[in-house]
PDB file of C-alpha atoms and ligand atoms in Angstrom:
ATOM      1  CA  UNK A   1     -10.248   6.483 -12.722  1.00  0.00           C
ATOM      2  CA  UNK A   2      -7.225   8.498 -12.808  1.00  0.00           C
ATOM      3  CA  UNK A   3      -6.532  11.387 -10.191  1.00  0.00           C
ATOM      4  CA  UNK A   4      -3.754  13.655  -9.661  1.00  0.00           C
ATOM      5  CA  UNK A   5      -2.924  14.457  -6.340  1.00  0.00           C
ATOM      6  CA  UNK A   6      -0.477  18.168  -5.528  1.00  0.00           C
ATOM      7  CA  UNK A   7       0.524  17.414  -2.368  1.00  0.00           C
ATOM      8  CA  UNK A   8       0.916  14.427   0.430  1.00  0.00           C
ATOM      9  CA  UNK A   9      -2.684  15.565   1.913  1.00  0.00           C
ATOM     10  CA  UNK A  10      -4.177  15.488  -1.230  1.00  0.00           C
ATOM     11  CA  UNK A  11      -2.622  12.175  -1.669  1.00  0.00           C
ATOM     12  CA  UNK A  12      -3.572  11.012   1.995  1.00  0.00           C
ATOM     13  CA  UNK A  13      -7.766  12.391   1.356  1.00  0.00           C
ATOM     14  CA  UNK A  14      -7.935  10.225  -1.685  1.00  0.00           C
ATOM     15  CA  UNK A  15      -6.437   6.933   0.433  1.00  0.00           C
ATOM     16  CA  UNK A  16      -9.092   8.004   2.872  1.00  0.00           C
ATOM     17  CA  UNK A  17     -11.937   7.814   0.237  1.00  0.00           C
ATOM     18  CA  UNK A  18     -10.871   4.312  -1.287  1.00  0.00           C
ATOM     19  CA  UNK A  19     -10.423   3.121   2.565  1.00  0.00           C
ATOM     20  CA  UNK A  20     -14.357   3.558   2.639  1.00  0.00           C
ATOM     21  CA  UNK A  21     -14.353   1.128   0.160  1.00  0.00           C
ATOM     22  CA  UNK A  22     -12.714  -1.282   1.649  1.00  0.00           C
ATOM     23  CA  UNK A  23     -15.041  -4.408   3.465  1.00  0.00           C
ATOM     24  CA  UNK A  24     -11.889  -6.232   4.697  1.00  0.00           C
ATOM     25  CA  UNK A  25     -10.224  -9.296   2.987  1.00  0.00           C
ATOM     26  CA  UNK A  26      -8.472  -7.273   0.181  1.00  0.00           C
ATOM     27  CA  UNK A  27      -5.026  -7.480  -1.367  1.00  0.00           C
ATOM     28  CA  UNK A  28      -3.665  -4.607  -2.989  1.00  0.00           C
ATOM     29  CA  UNK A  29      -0.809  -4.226  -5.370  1.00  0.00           C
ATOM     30  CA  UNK A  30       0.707  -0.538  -5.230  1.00  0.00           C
ATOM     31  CA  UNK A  31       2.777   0.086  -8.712  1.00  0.00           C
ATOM     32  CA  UNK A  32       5.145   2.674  -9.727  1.00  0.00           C
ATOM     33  CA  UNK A  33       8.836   3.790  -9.404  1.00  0.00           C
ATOM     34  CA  UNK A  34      10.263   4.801  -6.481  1.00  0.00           C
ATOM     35  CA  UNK A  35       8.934   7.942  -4.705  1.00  0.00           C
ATOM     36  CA  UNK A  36       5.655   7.901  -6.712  1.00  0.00           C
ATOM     37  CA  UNK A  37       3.412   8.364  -3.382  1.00  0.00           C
ATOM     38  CA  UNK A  38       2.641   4.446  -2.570  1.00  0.00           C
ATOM     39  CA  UNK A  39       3.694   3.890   1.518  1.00  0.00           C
ATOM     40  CA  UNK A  40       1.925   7.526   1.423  1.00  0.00           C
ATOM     41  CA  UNK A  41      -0.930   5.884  -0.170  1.00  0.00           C
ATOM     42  CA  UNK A  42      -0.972   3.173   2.293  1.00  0.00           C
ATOM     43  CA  UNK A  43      -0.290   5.813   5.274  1.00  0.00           C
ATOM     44  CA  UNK A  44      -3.276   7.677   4.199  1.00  0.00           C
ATOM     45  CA  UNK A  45      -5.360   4.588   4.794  1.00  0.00           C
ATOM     46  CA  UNK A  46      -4.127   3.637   7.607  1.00  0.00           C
ATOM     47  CA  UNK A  47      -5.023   7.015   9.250  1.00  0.00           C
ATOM     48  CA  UNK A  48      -8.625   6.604   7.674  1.00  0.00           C
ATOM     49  CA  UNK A  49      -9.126   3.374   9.188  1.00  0.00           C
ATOM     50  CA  UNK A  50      -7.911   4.418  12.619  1.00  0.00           C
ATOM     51  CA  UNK A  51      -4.308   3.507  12.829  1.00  0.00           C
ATOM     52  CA  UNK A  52      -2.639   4.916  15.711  1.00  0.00           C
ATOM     53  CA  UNK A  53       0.556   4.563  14.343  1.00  0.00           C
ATOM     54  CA  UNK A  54       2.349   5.946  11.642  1.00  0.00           C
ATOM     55  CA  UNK A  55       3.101   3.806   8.609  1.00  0.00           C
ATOM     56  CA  UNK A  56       6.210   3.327   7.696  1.00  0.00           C
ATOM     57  CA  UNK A  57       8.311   1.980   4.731  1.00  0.00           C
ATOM     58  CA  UNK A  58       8.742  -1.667   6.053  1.00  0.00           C
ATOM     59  CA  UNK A  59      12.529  -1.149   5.747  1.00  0.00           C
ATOM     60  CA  UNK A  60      14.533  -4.099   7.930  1.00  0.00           C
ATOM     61  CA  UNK A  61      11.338  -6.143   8.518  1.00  0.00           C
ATOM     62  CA  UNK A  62       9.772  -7.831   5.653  1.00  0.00           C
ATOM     63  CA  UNK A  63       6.497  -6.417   6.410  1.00  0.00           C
ATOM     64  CA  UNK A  64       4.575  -4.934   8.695  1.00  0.00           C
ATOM     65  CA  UNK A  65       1.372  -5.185  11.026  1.00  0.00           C
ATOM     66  CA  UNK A  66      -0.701  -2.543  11.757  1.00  0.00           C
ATOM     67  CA  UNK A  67      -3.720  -2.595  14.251  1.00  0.00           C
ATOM     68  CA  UNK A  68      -6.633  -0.297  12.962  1.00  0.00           C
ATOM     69  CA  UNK A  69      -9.921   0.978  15.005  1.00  0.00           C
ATOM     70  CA  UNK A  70     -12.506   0.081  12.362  1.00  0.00           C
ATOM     71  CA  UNK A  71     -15.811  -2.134  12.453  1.00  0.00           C
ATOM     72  CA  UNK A  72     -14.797  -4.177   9.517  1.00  0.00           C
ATOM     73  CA  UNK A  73     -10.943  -4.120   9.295  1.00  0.00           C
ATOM     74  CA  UNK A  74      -9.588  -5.106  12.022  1.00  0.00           C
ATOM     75  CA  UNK A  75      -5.392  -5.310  10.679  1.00  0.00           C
ATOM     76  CA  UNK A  76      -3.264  -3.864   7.520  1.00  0.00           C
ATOM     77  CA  UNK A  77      -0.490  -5.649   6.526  1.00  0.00           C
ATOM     78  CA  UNK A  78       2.048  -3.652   4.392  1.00  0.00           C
ATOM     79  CA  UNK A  79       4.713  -5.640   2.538  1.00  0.00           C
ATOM     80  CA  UNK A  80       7.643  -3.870   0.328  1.00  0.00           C
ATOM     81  CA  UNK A  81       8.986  -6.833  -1.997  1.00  0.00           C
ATOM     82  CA  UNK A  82      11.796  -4.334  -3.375  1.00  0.00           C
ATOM     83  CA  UNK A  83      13.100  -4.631  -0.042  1.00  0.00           C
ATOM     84  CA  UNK A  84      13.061  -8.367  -0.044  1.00  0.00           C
ATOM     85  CA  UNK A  85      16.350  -9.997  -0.538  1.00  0.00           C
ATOM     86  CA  UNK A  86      15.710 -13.598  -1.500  1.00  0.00           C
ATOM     87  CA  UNK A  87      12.518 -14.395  -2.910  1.00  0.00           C
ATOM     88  CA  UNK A  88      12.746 -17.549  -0.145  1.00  0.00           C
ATOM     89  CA  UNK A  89      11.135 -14.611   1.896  1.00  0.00           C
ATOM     90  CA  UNK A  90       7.794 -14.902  -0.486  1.00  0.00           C
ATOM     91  CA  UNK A  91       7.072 -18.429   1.526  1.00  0.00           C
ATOM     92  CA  UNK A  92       8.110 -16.545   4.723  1.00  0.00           C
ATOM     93  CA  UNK A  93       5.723 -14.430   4.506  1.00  0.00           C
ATOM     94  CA  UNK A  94       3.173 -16.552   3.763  1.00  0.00           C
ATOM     95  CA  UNK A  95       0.878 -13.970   2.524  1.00  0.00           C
ATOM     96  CA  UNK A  96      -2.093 -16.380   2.832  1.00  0.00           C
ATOM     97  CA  UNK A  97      -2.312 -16.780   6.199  1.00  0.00           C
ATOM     98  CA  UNK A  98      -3.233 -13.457   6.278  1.00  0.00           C
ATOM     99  CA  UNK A  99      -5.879 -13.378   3.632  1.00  0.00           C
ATOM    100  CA  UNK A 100      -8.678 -12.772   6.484  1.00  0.00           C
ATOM    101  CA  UNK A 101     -11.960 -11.302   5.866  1.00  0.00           C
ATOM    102  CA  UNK A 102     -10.919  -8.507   8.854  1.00  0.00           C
ATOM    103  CA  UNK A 103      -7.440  -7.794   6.940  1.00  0.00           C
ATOM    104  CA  UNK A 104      -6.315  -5.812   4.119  1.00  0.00           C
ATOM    105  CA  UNK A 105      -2.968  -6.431   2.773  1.00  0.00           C
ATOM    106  CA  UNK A 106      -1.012  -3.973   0.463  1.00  0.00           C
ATOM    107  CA  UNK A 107       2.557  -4.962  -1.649  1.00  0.00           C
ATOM    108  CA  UNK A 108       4.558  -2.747  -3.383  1.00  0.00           C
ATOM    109  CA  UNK A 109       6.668  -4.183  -5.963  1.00  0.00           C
ATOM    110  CA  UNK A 110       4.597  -6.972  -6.835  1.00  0.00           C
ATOM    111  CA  UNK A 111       5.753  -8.218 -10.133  1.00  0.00           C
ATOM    112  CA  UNK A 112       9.868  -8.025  -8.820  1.00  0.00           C
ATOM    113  CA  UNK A 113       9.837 -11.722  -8.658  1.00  0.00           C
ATOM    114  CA  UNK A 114       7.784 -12.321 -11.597  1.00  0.00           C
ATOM    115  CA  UNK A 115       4.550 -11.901 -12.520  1.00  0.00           C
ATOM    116  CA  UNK A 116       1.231 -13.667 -11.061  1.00  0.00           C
ATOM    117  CA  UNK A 117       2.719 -14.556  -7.379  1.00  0.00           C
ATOM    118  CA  UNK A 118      -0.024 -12.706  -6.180  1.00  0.00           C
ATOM    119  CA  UNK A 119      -4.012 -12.873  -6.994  1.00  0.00           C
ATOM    120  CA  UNK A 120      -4.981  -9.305  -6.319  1.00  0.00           C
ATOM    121  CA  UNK A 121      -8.418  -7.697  -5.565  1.00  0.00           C
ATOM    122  CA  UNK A 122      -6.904  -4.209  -6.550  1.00  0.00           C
ATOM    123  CA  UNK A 123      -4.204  -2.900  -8.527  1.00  0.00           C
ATOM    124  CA  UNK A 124      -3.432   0.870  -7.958  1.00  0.00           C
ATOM    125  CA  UNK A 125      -0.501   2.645 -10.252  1.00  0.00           C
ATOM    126  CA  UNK A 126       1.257   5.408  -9.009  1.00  0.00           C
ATOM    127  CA  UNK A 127       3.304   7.971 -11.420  1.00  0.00           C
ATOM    128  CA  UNK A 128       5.842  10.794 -10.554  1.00  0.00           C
ATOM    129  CA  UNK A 129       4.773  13.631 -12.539  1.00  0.00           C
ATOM    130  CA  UNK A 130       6.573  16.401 -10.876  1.00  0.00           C
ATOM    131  CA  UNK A 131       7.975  16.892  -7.489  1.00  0.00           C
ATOM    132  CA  UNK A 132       4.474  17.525  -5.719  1.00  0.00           C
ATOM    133  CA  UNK A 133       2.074  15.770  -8.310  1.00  0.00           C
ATOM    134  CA  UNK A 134       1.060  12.376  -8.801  1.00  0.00           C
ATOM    135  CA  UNK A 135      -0.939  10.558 -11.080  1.00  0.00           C
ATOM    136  CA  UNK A 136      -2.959   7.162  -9.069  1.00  0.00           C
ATOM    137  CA  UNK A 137      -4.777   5.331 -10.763  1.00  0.00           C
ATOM    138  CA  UNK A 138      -7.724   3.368  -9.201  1.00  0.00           C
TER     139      UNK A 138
HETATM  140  N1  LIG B 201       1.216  14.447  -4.419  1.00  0.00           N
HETATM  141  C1  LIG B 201       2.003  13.680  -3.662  1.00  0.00           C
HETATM  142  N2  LIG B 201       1.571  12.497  -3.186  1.00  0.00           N
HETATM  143  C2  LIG B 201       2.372  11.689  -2.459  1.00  0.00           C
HETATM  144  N3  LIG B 201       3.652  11.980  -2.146  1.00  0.00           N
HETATM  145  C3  LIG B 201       4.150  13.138  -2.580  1.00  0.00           C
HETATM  146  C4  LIG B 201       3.367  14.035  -3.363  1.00  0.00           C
HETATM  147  N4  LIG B 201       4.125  15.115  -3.672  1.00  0.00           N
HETATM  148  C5  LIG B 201       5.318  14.894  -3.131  1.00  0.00           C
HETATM  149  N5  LIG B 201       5.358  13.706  -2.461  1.00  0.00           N
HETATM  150  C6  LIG B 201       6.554  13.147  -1.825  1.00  0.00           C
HETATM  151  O1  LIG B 201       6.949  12.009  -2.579  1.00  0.00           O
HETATM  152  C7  LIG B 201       7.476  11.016  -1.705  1.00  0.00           C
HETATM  153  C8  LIG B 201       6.695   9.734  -1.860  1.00  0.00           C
HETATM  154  O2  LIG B 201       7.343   8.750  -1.105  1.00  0.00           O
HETATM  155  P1  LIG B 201       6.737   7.329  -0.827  1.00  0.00           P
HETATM  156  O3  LIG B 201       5.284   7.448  -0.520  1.00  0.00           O
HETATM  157  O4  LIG B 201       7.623   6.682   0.190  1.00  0.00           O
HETATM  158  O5  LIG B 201       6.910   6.635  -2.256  1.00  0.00           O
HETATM  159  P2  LIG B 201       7.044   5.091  -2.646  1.00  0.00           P
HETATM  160  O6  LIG B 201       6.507   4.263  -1.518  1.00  0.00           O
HETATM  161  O7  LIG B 201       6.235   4.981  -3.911  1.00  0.00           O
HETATM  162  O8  LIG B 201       8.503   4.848  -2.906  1.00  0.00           O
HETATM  163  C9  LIG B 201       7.406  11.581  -0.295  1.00  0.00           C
HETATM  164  O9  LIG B 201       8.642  12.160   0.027  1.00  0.00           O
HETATM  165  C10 LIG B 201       6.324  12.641  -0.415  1.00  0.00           C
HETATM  166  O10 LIG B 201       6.501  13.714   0.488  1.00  0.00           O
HETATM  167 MG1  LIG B 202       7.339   2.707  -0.467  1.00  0.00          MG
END
């Protein structure tokens, strides 16, 4: 299904529908260019779930953890590979180790080092229509 969202809220309610979806365990590739809405995707679920915190772009860190109030999910783990310098960091991260039926993992950018590193459960596309509207894909 494709939606298009007119504003971050509108953007942050549909996260919060698809986190009702989620059972835990997940991994979830966010695609599009730059800007396209996908740490506000990721925020948006976060909030859903419980997070006390505010979800940033993982900027200087690799990734990062978040601690959510749910019954099922118990941690999101939000990785940027754009931001990754040396794809040595892949290994780093050991993504695996966190593939945990009480986590659910999201990556943007995950095709920068080539395609198929990852074995997703989703795959959500973002696209920058105009300044406030987005087209996600689900
Ligand atoms: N409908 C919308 N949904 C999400 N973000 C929007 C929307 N309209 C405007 N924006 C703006 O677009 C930017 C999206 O940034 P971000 O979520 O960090 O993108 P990405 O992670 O894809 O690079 C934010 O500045 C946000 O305020
Ligand atoms: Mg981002």
């Amino acid at each position: 299904m494709t939606y298009e969202t007119h504003s971050e809220k509108e953007t942050h309610e549909l996260a919060a529908r698809f986190a009702a979806t989620l059972r835990g365990g997940e991994l979830i590739e966010l695609v599009g260019d730059l800007g396209s809405g996908k740490t506000t995707f990721v925020r948006g679920v976060a909030e859903a779930l419980g997070c006390k915190v505010k979800v940033k772009s993982p900027t200087f860190t690799v990734m990062n953890e978040y601690p959510v109030d749910n019954d099922k999910i118990k941690k999101i783990v939000h990785a940027d590979f754009y931001r990754f310098e040396d794809p040595a960091h892949l290994e780093a991260l050991a993504l695996g180790d966190y593939s945990d039926d009480d986590t659910v993992i999201f990556v943007e950018w995950p095709d920068i080092f080539g395609e198929g590193i990852l074995t997703p459960t989703h795959t959500i596309n973002f696209e920058f229509v105009d300044e406030i509207t987005r087209k996600i894909e689900l």
